[in-house]
Amino acid sequence: DAEEYGRIARGRITISPDLNRQDILVNGTPDEVVKHILDMYKHLGTPSGGLIGYAPIEPGMPLENIEAMLKTISNYNPG
């Protein structure tokens, strides 16, 4: 769970989490994909880094979910 990992490691080490590719990326809606990715950034990243983004494209993943994932990662700005 990203929130729990964040409490333990956020700001202390660099994290390269795996997105939920067995459920959300393949079976979720584009909005659920966006929420999942933003939750990862929120709980694990910091404005100065600490999170290595990874965008797995899985067999059976809907094109809409691929587009949502890539757009979210490409446009993310920690502010």
mmCIF file with all atom_site columns, N, CA and C in Angstrom:
data_model
loop_
_atom_site.group_PDB
_atom_site.id
_atom_site.type_symbol
_atom_site.label_atom_id
_atom_site.label_alt_id
_atom_site.label_comp_id
_atom_site.label_asym_id
_atom_site.label_entity_id
_atom_site.label_seq_id
_atom_site.pdbx_PDB_ins_code
_atom_site.Cartn_x
_atom_site.Cartn_y
_atom_site.Cartn_z
_atom_site.occupancy
_atom_site.B_iso_or_equiv
_atom_site.pdbx_formal_charge
_atom_site.auth_seq_id
_atom_site.auth_comp_id
_atom_site.auth_asym_id
_atom_site.auth_atom_id
_atom_site.pdbx_PDB_model_num
ATOM 1   N N  . ASP A 1 1  ? 0.840   -1.169 0.000   1.00 0.00 ? 1  ASP A N  1
ATOM 2   C CA . ASP A 1 1  ? 0.000   0.000  0.000   1.00 0.00 ? 1  ASP A CA 1
ATOM 3   C C  . ASP A 1 1  ? 0.891   1.240  0.000   1.00 0.00 ? 1  ASP A C  1
ATOM 4   N N  . ALA A 1 2  ? 0.666   2.130  -0.963  1.00 0.00 ? 2  ALA A N  1
ATOM 5   C CA . ALA A 1 2  ? 1.513   3.308  -1.146  1.00 0.00 ? 2  ALA A CA 1
ATOM 6   C C  . ALA A 1 2  ? 1.532   4.205  0.088   1.00 0.00 ? 2  ALA A C  1
ATOM 7   N N  . GLU A 1 3  ? 0.406   4.355  0.746   1.00 0.00 ? 3  GLU A N  1
ATOM 8   C CA . GLU A 1 3  ? 0.363   5.230  1.923   1.00 0.00 ? 3  GLU A CA 1
ATOM 9   C C  . GLU A 1 3  ? 1.264   4.692  3.032   1.00 0.00 ? 3  GLU A C  1
ATOM 10  N N  . GLU A 1 4  ? 1.217   3.395  3.274   1.00 0.00 ? 4  GLU A N  1
ATOM 11  C CA . GLU A 1 4  ? 2.054   2.795  4.316   1.00 0.00 ? 4  GLU A CA 1
ATOM 12  C C  . GLU A 1 4  ? 3.534   2.877  3.948   1.00 0.00 ? 4  GLU A C  1
ATOM 13  N N  . TYR A 1 5  ? 3.878   2.558  2.698   1.00 0.00 ? 5  TYR A N  1
ATOM 14  C CA . TYR A 1 5  ? 5.274   2.671  2.263   1.00 0.00 ? 5  TYR A CA 1
ATOM 15  C C  . TYR A 1 5  ? 5.758   4.103  2.408   1.00 0.00 ? 5  TYR A C  1
ATOM 16  N N  . GLY A 1 6  ? 4.889   5.050  2.080   1.00 0.00 ? 6  GLY A N  1
ATOM 17  C CA . GLY A 1 6  ? 5.259   6.452  2.197   1.00 0.00 ? 6  GLY A CA 1
ATOM 18  C C  . GLY A 1 6  ? 5.583   6.858  3.623   1.00 0.00 ? 6  GLY A C  1
ATOM 19  N N  . ARG A 1 7  ? 4.793   6.373  4.576   1.00 0.00 ? 7  ARG A N  1
ATOM 20  C CA . ARG A 1 7  ? 5.064   6.689  5.994   1.00 0.00 ? 7  ARG A CA 1
ATOM 21  C C  . ARG A 1 7  ? 6.440   6.176  6.400   1.00 0.00 ? 7  ARG A C  1
ATOM 22  N N  . ILE A 1 8  ? 6.839   5.062  5.856   1.00 0.00 ? 8  ILE A N  1
ATOM 23  C CA . ILE A 1 8  ? 8.109   4.445  6.236   1.00 0.00 ? 8  ILE A CA 1
ATOM 24  C C  . ILE A 1 8  ? 9.292   5.050  5.477   1.00 0.00 ? 8  ILE A C  1
ATOM 25  N N  . ALA A 1 9  ? 9.139   5.279  4.187   1.00 0.00 ? 9  ALA A N  1
ATOM 26  C CA . ALA A 1 9  ? 10.303  5.564  3.356   1.00 0.00 ? 9  ALA A CA 1
ATOM 27  C C  . ALA A 1 9  ? 10.331  6.915  2.650   1.00 0.00 ? 9  ALA A C  1
ATOM 28  N N  . ARG A 1 10 ? 9.206   7.598  2.537   1.00 0.00 ? 10 ARG A N  1
ATOM 29  C CA . ARG A 1 10 ? 9.150   8.852  1.766   1.00 0.00 ? 10 ARG A CA 1
ATOM 30  C C  . ARG A 1 10 ? 10.169  9.858  2.284   1.00 0.00 ? 10 ARG A C  1
ATOM 31  N N  . GLY A 1 11 ? 10.990  10.374 1.361   1.00 0.00 ? 11 GLY A N  1
ATOM 32  C CA . GLY A 1 11 ? 11.994  11.365 1.722   1.00 0.00 ? 11 GLY A CA 1
ATOM 33  C C  . GLY A 1 11 ? 13.271  10.772 2.284   1.00 0.00 ? 11 GLY A C  1
ATOM 34  N N  . ARG A 1 12 ? 13.305  9.463  2.470   1.00 0.00 ? 12 ARG A N  1
ATOM 35  C CA . ARG A 1 12 ? 14.478  8.801  3.029   1.00 0.00 ? 12 ARG A CA 1
ATOM 36  C C  . ARG A 1 12 ? 15.258  8.009  1.982   1.00 0.00 ? 12 ARG A C  1
ATOM 37  N N  . ILE A 1 13 ? 14.521  7.375  1.066   1.00 0.00 ? 13 ILE A N  1
ATOM 38  C CA . ILE A 1 13 ? 15.135  6.578  0.020   1.00 0.00 ? 13 ILE A CA 1
ATOM 39  C C  . ILE A 1 13 ? 14.384  6.800  -1.288  1.00 0.00 ? 13 ILE A C  1
ATOM 40  N N  . THR A 1 14 ? 15.026  6.432  -2.392  1.00 0.00 ? 14 THR A N  1
ATOM 41  C CA . THR A 1 14 ? 14.357  6.487  -3.688  1.00 0.00 ? 14 THR A CA 1
ATOM 42  C C  . THR A 1 14 ? 13.550  5.210  -3.856  1.00 0.00 ? 14 THR A C  1
ATOM 43  N N  . ILE A 1 15 ? 12.321  5.355  -4.323  1.00 0.00 ? 15 ILE A N  1
ATOM 44  C CA . ILE A 1 15 ? 11.404  4.227  -4.456  1.00 0.00 ? 15 ILE A CA 1
ATOM 45  C C  . ILE A 1 15 ? 11.020  4.062  -5.926  1.00 0.00 ? 15 ILE A C  1
ATOM 46  N N  . SER A 1 16 ? 11.014  2.818  -6.379  1.00 0.00 ? 16 SER A N  1
ATOM 47  C CA . SER A 1 16 ? 10.564  2.498  -7.739  1.00 0.00 ? 16 SER A CA 1
ATOM 48  C C  . SER A 1 16 ? 9.396   1.521  -7.622  1.00 0.00 ? 16 SER A C  1
ATOM 49  N N  . PRO A 1 17 ? 8.192   2.056  -7.358  1.00 0.00 ? 17 PRO A N  1
ATOM 50  C CA . PRO A 1 17 ? 7.053   1.169  -7.129  1.00 0.00 ? 17 PRO A CA 1
ATOM 51  C C  . PRO A 1 17 ? 6.509   0.581  -8.421  1.00 0.00 ? 17 PRO A C  1
ATOM 52  N N  . ASP A 1 18 ? 5.862   -0.533 -8.298  1.00 0.00 ? 18 ASP A N  1
ATOM 53  C CA . ASP A 1 18 ? 5.189   -1.142 -9.435  1.00 0.00 ? 18 ASP A CA 1
ATOM 54  C C  . ASP A 1 18 ? 3.723   -0.728 -9.383  1.00 0.00 ? 18 ASP A C  1
ATOM 55  N N  . LEU A 1 19 ? 3.213   -0.248 -10.502 1.00 0.00 ? 19 LEU A N  1
ATOM 56  C CA . LEU A 1 19 ? 1.791   0.083  -10.557 1.00 0.00 ? 19 LEU A CA 1
ATOM 57  C C  . LEU A 1 19 ? 0.978   -1.200 -10.510 1.00 0.00 ? 19 LEU A C  1
ATOM 58  N N  . ASN A 1 20 ? -0.272  -1.082 -10.157 1.00 0.00 ? 20 ASN A N  1
ATOM 59  C CA . ASN A 1 20 ? -1.154  -2.248 -10.033 1.00 0.00 ? 20 ASN A CA 1
ATOM 60  C C  . ASN A 1 20 ? -1.558  -2.722 -11.432 1.00 0.00 ? 20 ASN A C  1
ATOM 61  N N  . ARG A 1 21 ? -0.659  -3.484 -12.045 1.00 0.00 ? 21 ARG A N  1
ATOM 62  C CA . ARG A 1 21 ? -0.874  -3.886 -13.433 1.00 0.00 ? 21 ARG A CA 1
ATOM 63  C C  . ARG A 1 21 ? -1.766  -5.104 -13.592 1.00 0.00 ? 21 ARG A C  1
ATOM 64  N N  . GLN A 1 22 ? -2.022  -5.826 -12.528 1.00 0.00 ? 22 GLN A N  1
ATOM 65  C CA . GLN A 1 22 ? -2.890  -6.999 -12.627 1.00 0.00 ? 22 GLN A CA 1
ATOM 66  C C  . GLN A 1 22 ? -4.357  -6.654 -12.473 1.00 0.00 ? 22 GLN A C  1
ATOM 67  N N  . ASP A 1 23 ? -4.638  -5.465 -11.958 1.00 0.00 ? 23 ASP A N  1
ATOM 68  C CA . ASP A 1 23 ? -6.036  -5.087 -11.770 1.00 0.00 ? 23 ASP A CA 1
ATOM 69  C C  . ASP A 1 23 ? -6.331  -3.715 -12.372 1.00 0.00 ? 23 ASP A C  1
ATOM 70  N N  . ILE A 1 24 ? -5.829  -2.661 -11.754 1.00 0.00 ? 24 ILE A N  1
ATOM 71  C CA . ILE A 1 24 ? -6.233  -1.310 -12.147 1.00 0.00 ? 24 ILE A CA 1
ATOM 72  C C  . ILE A 1 24 ? -5.844  -0.979 -13.589 1.00 0.00 ? 24 ILE A C  1
ATOM 73  N N  . LEU A 1 25 ? -4.612  -1.266 -13.988 1.00 0.00 ? 25 LEU A N  1
ATOM 74  C CA . LEU A 1 25 ? -4.199  -0.894 -15.339 1.00 0.00 ? 25 LEU A CA 1
ATOM 75  C C  . LEU A 1 25 ? -4.965  -1.652 -16.410 1.00 0.00 ? 25 LEU A C  1
ATOM 76  N N  . VAL A 1 26 ? -5.286  -2.915 -16.149 1.00 0.00 ? 26 VAL A N  1
ATOM 77  C CA . VAL A 1 26 ? -5.952  -3.751 -17.148 1.00 0.00 ? 26 VAL A CA 1
ATOM 78  C C  . VAL A 1 26 ? -7.472  -3.673 -17.046 1.00 0.00 ? 26 VAL A C  1
ATOM 79  N N  . ASN A 1 27 ? -8.006  -3.649 -15.831 1.00 0.00 ? 27 ASN A N  1
ATOM 80  C CA . ASN A 1 27 ? -9.454  -3.720 -15.628 1.00 0.00 ? 27 ASN A CA 1
ATOM 81  C C  . ASN A 1 27 ? -10.115 -2.418 -15.206 1.00 0.00 ? 27 ASN A C  1
ATOM 82  N N  . GLY A 1 28 ? -9.313  -1.446 -14.780 1.00 0.00 ? 28 GLY A N  1
ATOM 83  C CA . GLY A 1 28 ? -9.881  -0.200 -14.278 1.00 0.00 ? 28 GLY A CA 1
ATOM 84  C C  . GLY A 1 28 ? -10.273 0.745  -15.398 1.00 0.00 ? 28 GLY A C  1
ATOM 85  N N  . THR A 1 29 ? -10.888 1.834  -15.002 1.00 0.00 ? 29 THR A N  1
ATOM 86  C CA . THR A 1 29 ? -11.234 2.893  -15.945 1.00 0.00 ? 29 THR A CA 1
ATOM 87  C C  . THR A 1 29 ? -10.042 3.843  -16.077 1.00 0.00 ? 29 THR A C  1
ATOM 88  N N  . PRO A 1 30 ? -10.009 4.681  -17.105 1.00 0.00 ? 30 PRO A N  1
ATOM 89  C CA . PRO A 1 30 ? -8.939  5.679  -17.194 1.00 0.00 ? 30 PRO A CA 1
ATOM 90  C C  . PRO A 1 30 ? -8.865  6.571  -15.945 1.00 0.00 ? 30 PRO A C  1
ATOM 91  N N  . ASP A 1 31 ? -10.001 6.936  -15.382 1.00 0.00 ? 31 ASP A N  1
ATOM 92  C CA . ASP A 1 31 ? -9.997  7.753  -14.156 1.00 0.00 ? 31 ASP A CA 1
ATOM 93  C C  . ASP A 1 31 ? -9.361  7.009  -12.990 1.00 0.00 ? 31 ASP A C  1
ATOM 94  N N  . GLU A 1 32 ? -9.609  5.713  -12.887 1.00 0.00 ? 32 GLU A N  1
ATOM 95  C CA . GLU A 1 32 ? -8.988  4.915  -11.820 1.00 0.00 ? 32 GLU A CA 1
ATOM 96  C C  . GLU A 1 32 ? -7.481  4.796  -12.020 1.00 0.00 ? 32 GLU A C  1
ATOM 97  N N  . VAL A 1 33 ? -7.048  4.699  -13.267 1.00 0.00 ? 33 VAL A N  1
ATOM 98  C CA . VAL A 1 33 ? -5.615  4.658  -13.563 1.00 0.00 ? 33 VAL A CA 1
ATOM 99  C C  . VAL A 1 33 ? -4.960  5.968  -13.125 1.00 0.00 ? 33 VAL A C  1
ATOM 100 N N  . VAL A 1 34 ? -5.567  7.090  -13.487 1.00 0.00 ? 34 VAL A N  1
ATOM 101 C CA . VAL A 1 34 ? -5.034  8.400  -13.099 1.00 0.00 ? 34 VAL A CA 1
ATOM 102 C C  . VAL A 1 34 ? -4.973  8.518  -11.576 1.00 0.00 ? 34 VAL A C  1
ATOM 103 N N  . LYS A 1 35 ? -6.039  8.159  -10.891 1.00 0.00 ? 35 LYS A N  1
ATOM 104 C CA . LYS A 1 35 ? -6.067  8.245  -9.427  1.00 0.00 ? 35 LYS A CA 1
ATOM 105 C C  . LYS A 1 35 ? -4.973  7.381  -8.807  1.00 0.00 ? 35 LYS A C  1
ATOM 106 N N  . HIS A 1 36 ? -4.802  6.171  -9.325  1.00 0.00 ? 36 HIS A N  1
ATOM 107 C CA . HIS A 1 36 ? -3.784  5.256  -8.806  1.00 0.00 ? 36 HIS A CA 1
ATOM 108 C C  . HIS A 1 36 ? -2.383  5.865  -8.939  1.00 0.00 ? 36 HIS A C  1
ATOM 109 N N  . ILE A 1 37 ? -2.088  6.428  -10.096 1.00 0.00 ? 37 ILE A N  1
ATOM 110 C CA . ILE A 1 37 ? -0.770  7.021  -10.320 1.00 0.00 ? 37 ILE A CA 1
ATOM 111 C C  . ILE A 1 37 ? -0.564  8.250  -9.432  1.00 0.00 ? 37 ILE A C  1
ATOM 112 N N  . LEU A 1 38 ? -1.567  9.102  -9.347  1.00 0.00 ? 38 LEU A N  1
ATOM 113 C CA . LEU A 1 38 ? -1.443  10.301 -8.501  1.00 0.00 ? 38 LEU A CA 1
ATOM 114 C C  . LEU A 1 38 ? -1.310  9.936  -7.032  1.00 0.00 ? 38 LEU A C  1
ATOM 115 N N  . ASP A 1 39 ? -1.956  8.863  -6.596  1.00 0.00 ? 39 ASP A N  1
ATOM 116 C CA . ASP A 1 39 ? -1.779  8.388  -5.221  1.00 0.00 ? 39 ASP A CA 1
ATOM 117 C C  . ASP A 1 39 ? -0.334  7.958  -4.975  1.00 0.00 ? 39 ASP A C  1
ATOM 118 N N  . MET A 1 40 ? 0.256   7.287  -5.957  1.00 0.00 ? 40 MET A N  1
ATOM 119 C CA . MET A 1 40 ? 1.668   6.887  -5.832  1.00 0.00 ? 40 MET A CA 1
ATOM 120 C C  . MET A 1 40 ? 2.545   8.123  -5.646  1.00 0.00 ? 40 MET A C  1
ATOM 121 N N  . TYR A 1 41 ? 2.343   9.116  -6.526  1.00 0.00 ? 41 TYR A N  1
ATOM 122 C CA . TYR A 1 41 ? 3.131   10.339 -6.407  1.00 0.00 ? 41 TYR A CA 1
ATOM 123 C C  . TYR A 1 41 ? 2.890   11.019 -5.063  1.00 0.00 ? 41 TYR A C  1
ATOM 124 N N  . LYS A 1 42 ? 1.652   11.096 -4.651  1.00 0.00 ? 42 LYS A N  1
ATOM 125 C CA . LYS A 1 42 ? 1.307   11.781 -3.400  1.00 0.00 ? 42 LYS A CA 1
ATOM 126 C C  . LYS A 1 42 ? 1.981   11.134 -2.194  1.00 0.00 ? 42 LYS A C  1
ATOM 127 N N  . HIS A 1 43 ? 1.937   9.832  -2.126  1.00 0.00 ? 43 HIS A N  1
ATOM 128 C CA . HIS A 1 43 ? 2.430   9.137  -0.934  1.00 0.00 ? 43 HIS A CA 1
ATOM 129 C C  . HIS A 1 43 ? 3.915   8.787  -0.984  1.00 0.00 ? 43 HIS A C  1
ATOM 130 N N  . LEU A 1 44 ? 4.502   8.693  -2.179  1.00 0.00 ? 44 LEU A N  1
ATOM 131 C CA . LEU A 1 44 ? 5.880   8.223  -2.277  1.00 0.00 ? 44 LEU A CA 1
ATOM 132 C C  . LEU A 1 44 ? 6.863   9.254  -2.794  1.00 0.00 ? 44 LEU A C  1
ATOM 133 N N  . GLY A 1 45 ? 6.405   10.216 -3.579  1.00 0.00 ? 45 GLY A N  1
ATOM 134 C CA . GLY A 1 45 ? 7.308   11.210 -4.141  1.00 0.00 ? 45 GLY A CA 1
ATOM 135 C C  . GLY A 1 45 ? 7.423   12.437 -3.268  1.00 0.00 ? 45 GLY A C  1
ATOM 136 N N  . THR A 1 46 ? 8.410   13.241 -3.570  1.00 0.00 ? 46 THR A N  1
ATOM 137 C CA . THR A 1 46 ? 8.584   14.537 -2.920  1.00 0.00 ? 46 THR A CA 1
ATOM 138 C C  . THR A 1 46 ? 8.876   15.553 -4.027  1.00 0.00 ? 46 THR A C  1
ATOM 139 N N  . PRO A 1 47 ? 8.722   16.843 -3.770  1.00 0.00 ? 47 PRO A N  1
ATOM 140 C CA . PRO A 1 47 ? 9.038   17.828 -4.807  1.00 0.00 ? 47 PRO A CA 1
ATOM 141 C C  . PRO A 1 47 ? 10.483  17.731 -5.310  1.00 0.00 ? 47 PRO A C  1
ATOM 142 N N  . SER A 1 48 ? 11.387  17.195 -4.486  1.00 0.00 ? 48 SER A N  1
ATOM 143 C CA . SER A 1 48 ? 12.788  17.074 -4.911  1.00 0.00 ? 48 SER A CA 1
ATOM 144 C C  . SER A 1 48 ? 13.121  15.694 -5.456  1.00 0.00 ? 48 SER A C  1
ATOM 145 N N  . GLY A 1 49 ? 12.111  14.840 -5.620  1.00 0.00 ? 49 GLY A N  1
ATOM 146 C CA . GLY A 1 49 ? 12.355  13.518 -6.198  1.00 0.00 ? 49 GLY A CA 1
ATOM 147 C C  . GLY A 1 49 ? 11.991  12.406 -5.233  1.00 0.00 ? 49 GLY A C  1
ATOM 148 N N  . GLY A 1 50 ? 12.666  11.284 -5.396  1.00 0.00 ? 50 GLY A N  1
ATOM 149 C CA . GLY A 1 50 ? 12.446  10.150 -4.504  1.00 0.00 ? 50 GLY A CA 1
ATOM 150 C C  . GLY A 1 50 ? 11.574  9.062  -5.088  1.00 0.00 ? 50 GLY A C  1
ATOM 151 N N  . LEU A 1 51 ? 11.008  9.297  -6.265  1.00 0.00 ? 51 LEU A N  1
ATOM 152 C CA . LEU A 1 51 ? 10.130  8.310  -6.888  1.00 0.00 ? 51 LEU A CA 1
ATOM 153 C C  . LEU A 1 51 ? 10.552  8.133  -8.343  1.00 0.00 ? 51 LEU A C  1
ATOM 154 N N  . ILE A 1 52 ? 10.819  6.901  -8.718  1.00 0.00 ? 52 ILE A N  1
ATOM 155 C CA . ILE A 1 52 ? 11.151  6.587  -10.100 1.00 0.00 ? 52 ILE A CA 1
ATOM 156 C C  . ILE A 1 52 ? 9.876   6.107  -10.767 1.00 0.00 ? 52 ILE A C  1
ATOM 157 N N  . GLY A 1 53 ? 9.390   6.864  -11.730 1.00 0.00 ? 53 GLY A N  1
ATOM 158 C CA . GLY A 1 53 ? 8.165   6.495  -12.430 1.00 0.00 ? 53 GLY A CA 1
ATOM 159 C C  . GLY A 1 53 ? 8.405   5.345  -13.392 1.00 0.00 ? 53 GLY A C  1
ATOM 160 N N  . TYR A 1 54 ? 7.419   4.514  -13.539 1.00 0.00 ? 54 TYR A N  1
ATOM 161 C CA . TYR A 1 54 ? 7.504   3.336  -14.394 1.00 0.00 ? 54 TYR A CA 1
ATOM 162 C C  . TYR A 1 54 ? 6.146   3.159  -15.052 1.00 0.00 ? 54 TYR A C  1
ATOM 163 N N  . ALA A 1 55 ? 6.131   2.969  -16.360 1.00 0.00 ? 55 ALA A N  1
ATOM 164 C CA . ALA A 1 55 ? 4.867   2.872  -17.085 1.00 0.00 ? 55 ALA A CA 1
ATOM 165 C C  . ALA A 1 55 ? 4.786   1.540  -17.833 1.00 0.00 ? 55 ALA A C  1
ATOM 166 N N  . PRO A 1 56 ? 4.360   0.485  -17.161 1.00 0.00 ? 56 PRO A N  1
ATOM 167 C CA . PRO A 1 56 ? 4.270   -0.816 -17.833 1.00 0.00 ? 56 PRO A CA 1
ATOM 168 C C  . PRO A 1 56 ? 3.045   -0.886 -18.740 1.00 0.00 ? 56 PRO A C  1
ATOM 169 N N  . ILE A 1 57 ? 3.245   -1.337 -19.949 1.00 0.00 ? 57 ILE A N  1
ATOM 170 C CA . ILE A 1 57 ? 2.127   -1.565 -20.862 1.00 0.00 ? 57 ILE A CA 1
ATOM 171 C C  . ILE A 1 57 ? 1.915   -3.070 -20.901 1.00 0.00 ? 57 ILE A C  1
ATOM 172 N N  . GLU A 1 58 ? 0.769   -3.488 -20.418 1.00 0.00 ? 58 GLU A N  1
ATOM 173 C CA . GLU A 1 58 ? 0.474   -4.904 -20.234 1.00 0.00 ? 58 GLU A CA 1
ATOM 174 C C  . GLU A 1 58 ? -0.420  -5.465 -21.336 1.00 0.00 ? 58 GLU A C  1
ATOM 175 N N  . PRO A 1 59 ? -0.290  -6.756 -21.634 1.00 0.00 ? 59 PRO A N  1
ATOM 176 C CA . PRO A 1 59 ? -1.218  -7.387 -22.580 1.00 0.00 ? 59 PRO A CA 1
ATOM 177 C C  . PRO A 1 59 ? -2.652  -7.221 -22.085 1.00 0.00 ? 59 PRO A C  1
ATOM 178 N N  . GLY A 1 60 ? -3.532  -6.855 -22.978 1.00 0.00 ? 60 GLY A N  1
ATOM 179 C CA . GLY A 1 60 ? -4.937  -6.693 -22.620 1.00 0.00 ? 60 GLY A CA 1
ATOM 180 C C  . GLY A 1 60 ? -5.273  -5.348 -22.005 1.00 0.00 ? 60 GLY A C  1
ATOM 181 N N  . MET A 1 61 ? -4.287  -4.489 -21.867 1.00 0.00 ? 61 MET A N  1
ATOM 182 C CA . MET A 1 61 ? -4.532  -3.168 -21.282 1.00 0.00 ? 61 MET A CA 1
ATOM 183 C C  . MET A 1 61 ? -5.235  -2.292 -22.310 1.00 0.00 ? 61 MET A C  1
ATOM 184 N N  . PRO A 1 62 ? -6.400  -1.728 -21.971 1.00 0.00 ? 62 PRO A N  1
ATOM 185 C CA . PRO A 1 62 ? -7.127  -0.885 -22.924 1.00 0.00 ? 62 PRO A CA 1
ATOM 186 C C  . PRO A 1 62 ? -6.303  0.335  -23.341 1.00 0.00 ? 62 PRO A C  1
ATOM 187 N N  . LEU A 1 63 ? -6.414  0.701  -24.594 1.00 0.00 ? 63 LEU A N  1
ATOM 188 C CA . LEU A 1 63 ? -5.699  1.860  -25.114 1.00 0.00 ? 63 LEU A CA 1
ATOM 189 C C  . LEU A 1 63 ? -6.002  3.114  -24.291 1.00 0.00 ? 63 LEU A C  1
ATOM 190 N N  . GLU A 1 64 ? -7.243  3.265  -23.843 1.00 0.00 ? 64 GLU A N  1
ATOM 191 C CA . GLU A 1 64 ? -7.622  4.437  -23.042 1.00 0.00 ? 64 GLU A CA 1
ATOM 192 C C  . GLU A 1 64 ? -6.821  4.485  -21.732 1.00 0.00 ? 64 GLU A C  1
ATOM 193 N N  . ASN A 1 65 ? -6.548  3.328  -21.160 1.00 0.00 ? 65 ASN A N  1
ATOM 194 C CA . ASN A 1 65 ? -5.784  3.285  -19.916 1.00 0.00 ? 65 ASN A CA 1
ATOM 195 C C  . ASN A 1 65 ? -4.304  3.590  -20.170 1.00 0.00 ? 65 ASN A C  1
ATOM 196 N N  . ILE A 1 66 ? -3.783  3.115  -21.297 1.00 0.00 ? 66 ILE A N  1
ATOM 197 C CA . ILE A 1 66 ? -2.398  3.437  -21.667 1.00 0.00 ? 66 ILE A CA 1
ATOM 198 C C  . ILE A 1 66 ? -2.262  4.946  -21.852 1.00 0.00 ? 66 ILE A C  1
ATOM 199 N N  . GLU A 1 67 ? -3.196  5.537  -22.568 1.00 0.00 ? 67 GLU A N  1
ATOM 200 C CA . GLU A 1 67 ? -3.167  6.983  -22.796 1.00 0.00 ? 67 GLU A CA 1
ATOM 201 C C  . GLU A 1 67 ? -3.262  7.745  -21.479 1.00 0.00 ? 67 GLU A C  1
ATOM 202 N N  . ALA A 1 68 ? -4.160  7.317  -20.595 1.00 0.00 ? 68 ALA A N  1
ATOM 203 C CA . ALA A 1 68 ? -4.321  7.992  -19.297 1.00 0.00 ? 68 ALA A CA 1
ATOM 204 C C  . ALA A 1 68 ? -3.040  7.881  -18.475 1.00 0.00 ? 68 ALA A C  1
ATOM 205 N N  . MET A 1 69 ? -2.424  6.704  -18.477 1.00 0.00 ? 69 MET A N  1
ATOM 206 C CA . MET A 1 69 ? -1.197  6.490  -17.713 1.00 0.00 ? 69 MET A CA 1
ATOM 207 C C  . MET A 1 69 ? -0.071  7.382  -18.239 1.00 0.00 ? 69 MET A C  1
ATOM 208 N N  . LEU A 1 70 ? 0.155   7.347  -19.541 1.00 0.00 ? 70 LEU A N  1
ATOM 209 C CA . LEU A 1 70 ? 1.253   8.120  -20.117 1.00 0.00 ? 70 LEU A CA 1
ATOM 210 C C  . LEU A 1 70 ? 1.029   9.626  -19.983 1.00 0.00 ? 70 LEU A C  1
ATOM 211 N N  . LYS A 1 71 ? -0.198  10.073 -20.160 1.00 0.00 ? 71 LYS A N  1
ATOM 212 C CA . LYS A 1 71 ? -0.506  11.495 -20.013 1.00 0.00 ? 71 LYS A CA 1
ATOM 213 C C  . LYS A 1 71 ? -0.278  11.949 -18.568 1.00 0.00 ? 71 LYS A C  1
ATOM 214 N N  . THR A 1 72 ? -0.722  11.149 -17.613 1.00 0.00 ? 72 THR A N  1
ATOM 215 C CA . THR A 1 72 ? -0.555  11.506 -16.197 1.00 0.00 ? 72 THR A CA 1
ATOM 216 C C  . THR A 1 72 ? 0.907   11.583 -15.813 1.00 0.00 ? 72 THR A C  1
ATOM 217 N N  . ILE A 1 73 ? 1.674   10.598 -16.223 1.00 0.00 ? 73 ILE A N  1
ATOM 218 C CA . ILE A 1 73 ? 3.102   10.591 -15.891 1.00 0.00 ? 73 ILE A CA 1
ATOM 219 C C  . ILE A 1 73 ? 3.826   11.741 -16.590 1.00 0.00 ? 73 ILE A C  1
ATOM 220 N N  . SER A 1 74 ? 3.508   11.965 -17.856 1.00 0.00 ? 74 SER A N  1
ATOM 221 C CA . SER A 1 74 ? 4.181   13.016 -18.623 1.00 0.00 ? 74 SER A CA 1
ATOM 222 C C  . SER A 1 74 ? 3.866   14.416 -18.117 1.00 0.00 ? 74 SER A C  1
ATOM 223 N N  . ASN A 1 75 ? 2.652   14.618 -17.637 1.00 0.00 ? 75 ASN A N  1
ATOM 224 C CA . ASN A 1 75 ? 2.224   15.955 -17.224 1.00 0.00 ? 75 ASN A CA 1
ATOM 225 C C  . ASN A 1 75 ? 2.342   16.215 -15.728 1.00 0.00 ? 75 ASN A C  1
ATOM 226 N N  . TYR A 1 76 ? 2.819   15.238 -14.972 1.00 0.00 ? 76 TYR A N  1
ATOM 227 C CA . TYR A 1 76 ? 2.865   15.400 -13.521 1.00 0.00 ? 76 TYR A CA 1
ATOM 228 C C  . TYR A 1 76 ? 3.855   16.513 -13.153 1.00 0.00 ? 76 TYR A C  1
ATOM 229 N N  . ASN A 1 77 ? 3.411   17.378 -12.268 1.00 0.00 ? 77 ASN A N  1
ATOM 230 C CA . ASN A 1 77 ? 4.250   18.459 -11.754 1.00 0.00 ? 77 ASN A CA 1
ATOM 231 C C  . ASN A 1 77 ? 4.059   18.518 -10.241 1.00 0.00 ? 77 ASN A C  1
ATOM 232 N N  . PRO A 1 78 ? 5.091   18.165 -9.487  1.00 0.00 ? 78 PRO A N  1
ATOM 233 C CA . PRO A 1 78 ? 4.922   18.117 -8.026  1.00 0.00 ? 78 PRO A CA 1
ATOM 234 C C  . PRO A 1 78 ? 4.681   19.466 -7.387  1.00 0.00 ? 78 PRO A C  1
ATOM 235 N N  . GLY A 1 79 ? 4.826   20.530 -8.147  1.00 0.00 ? 79 GLY A N  1
ATOM 236 C CA . GLY A 1 79 ? 4.508   21.869 -7.662  1.00 0.00 ? 79 GLY A CA 1
ATOM 237 C C  . GLY A 1 79 ? 5.381   22.305 -6.579  1.00 0.00 ? 79 GLY A C  1
#
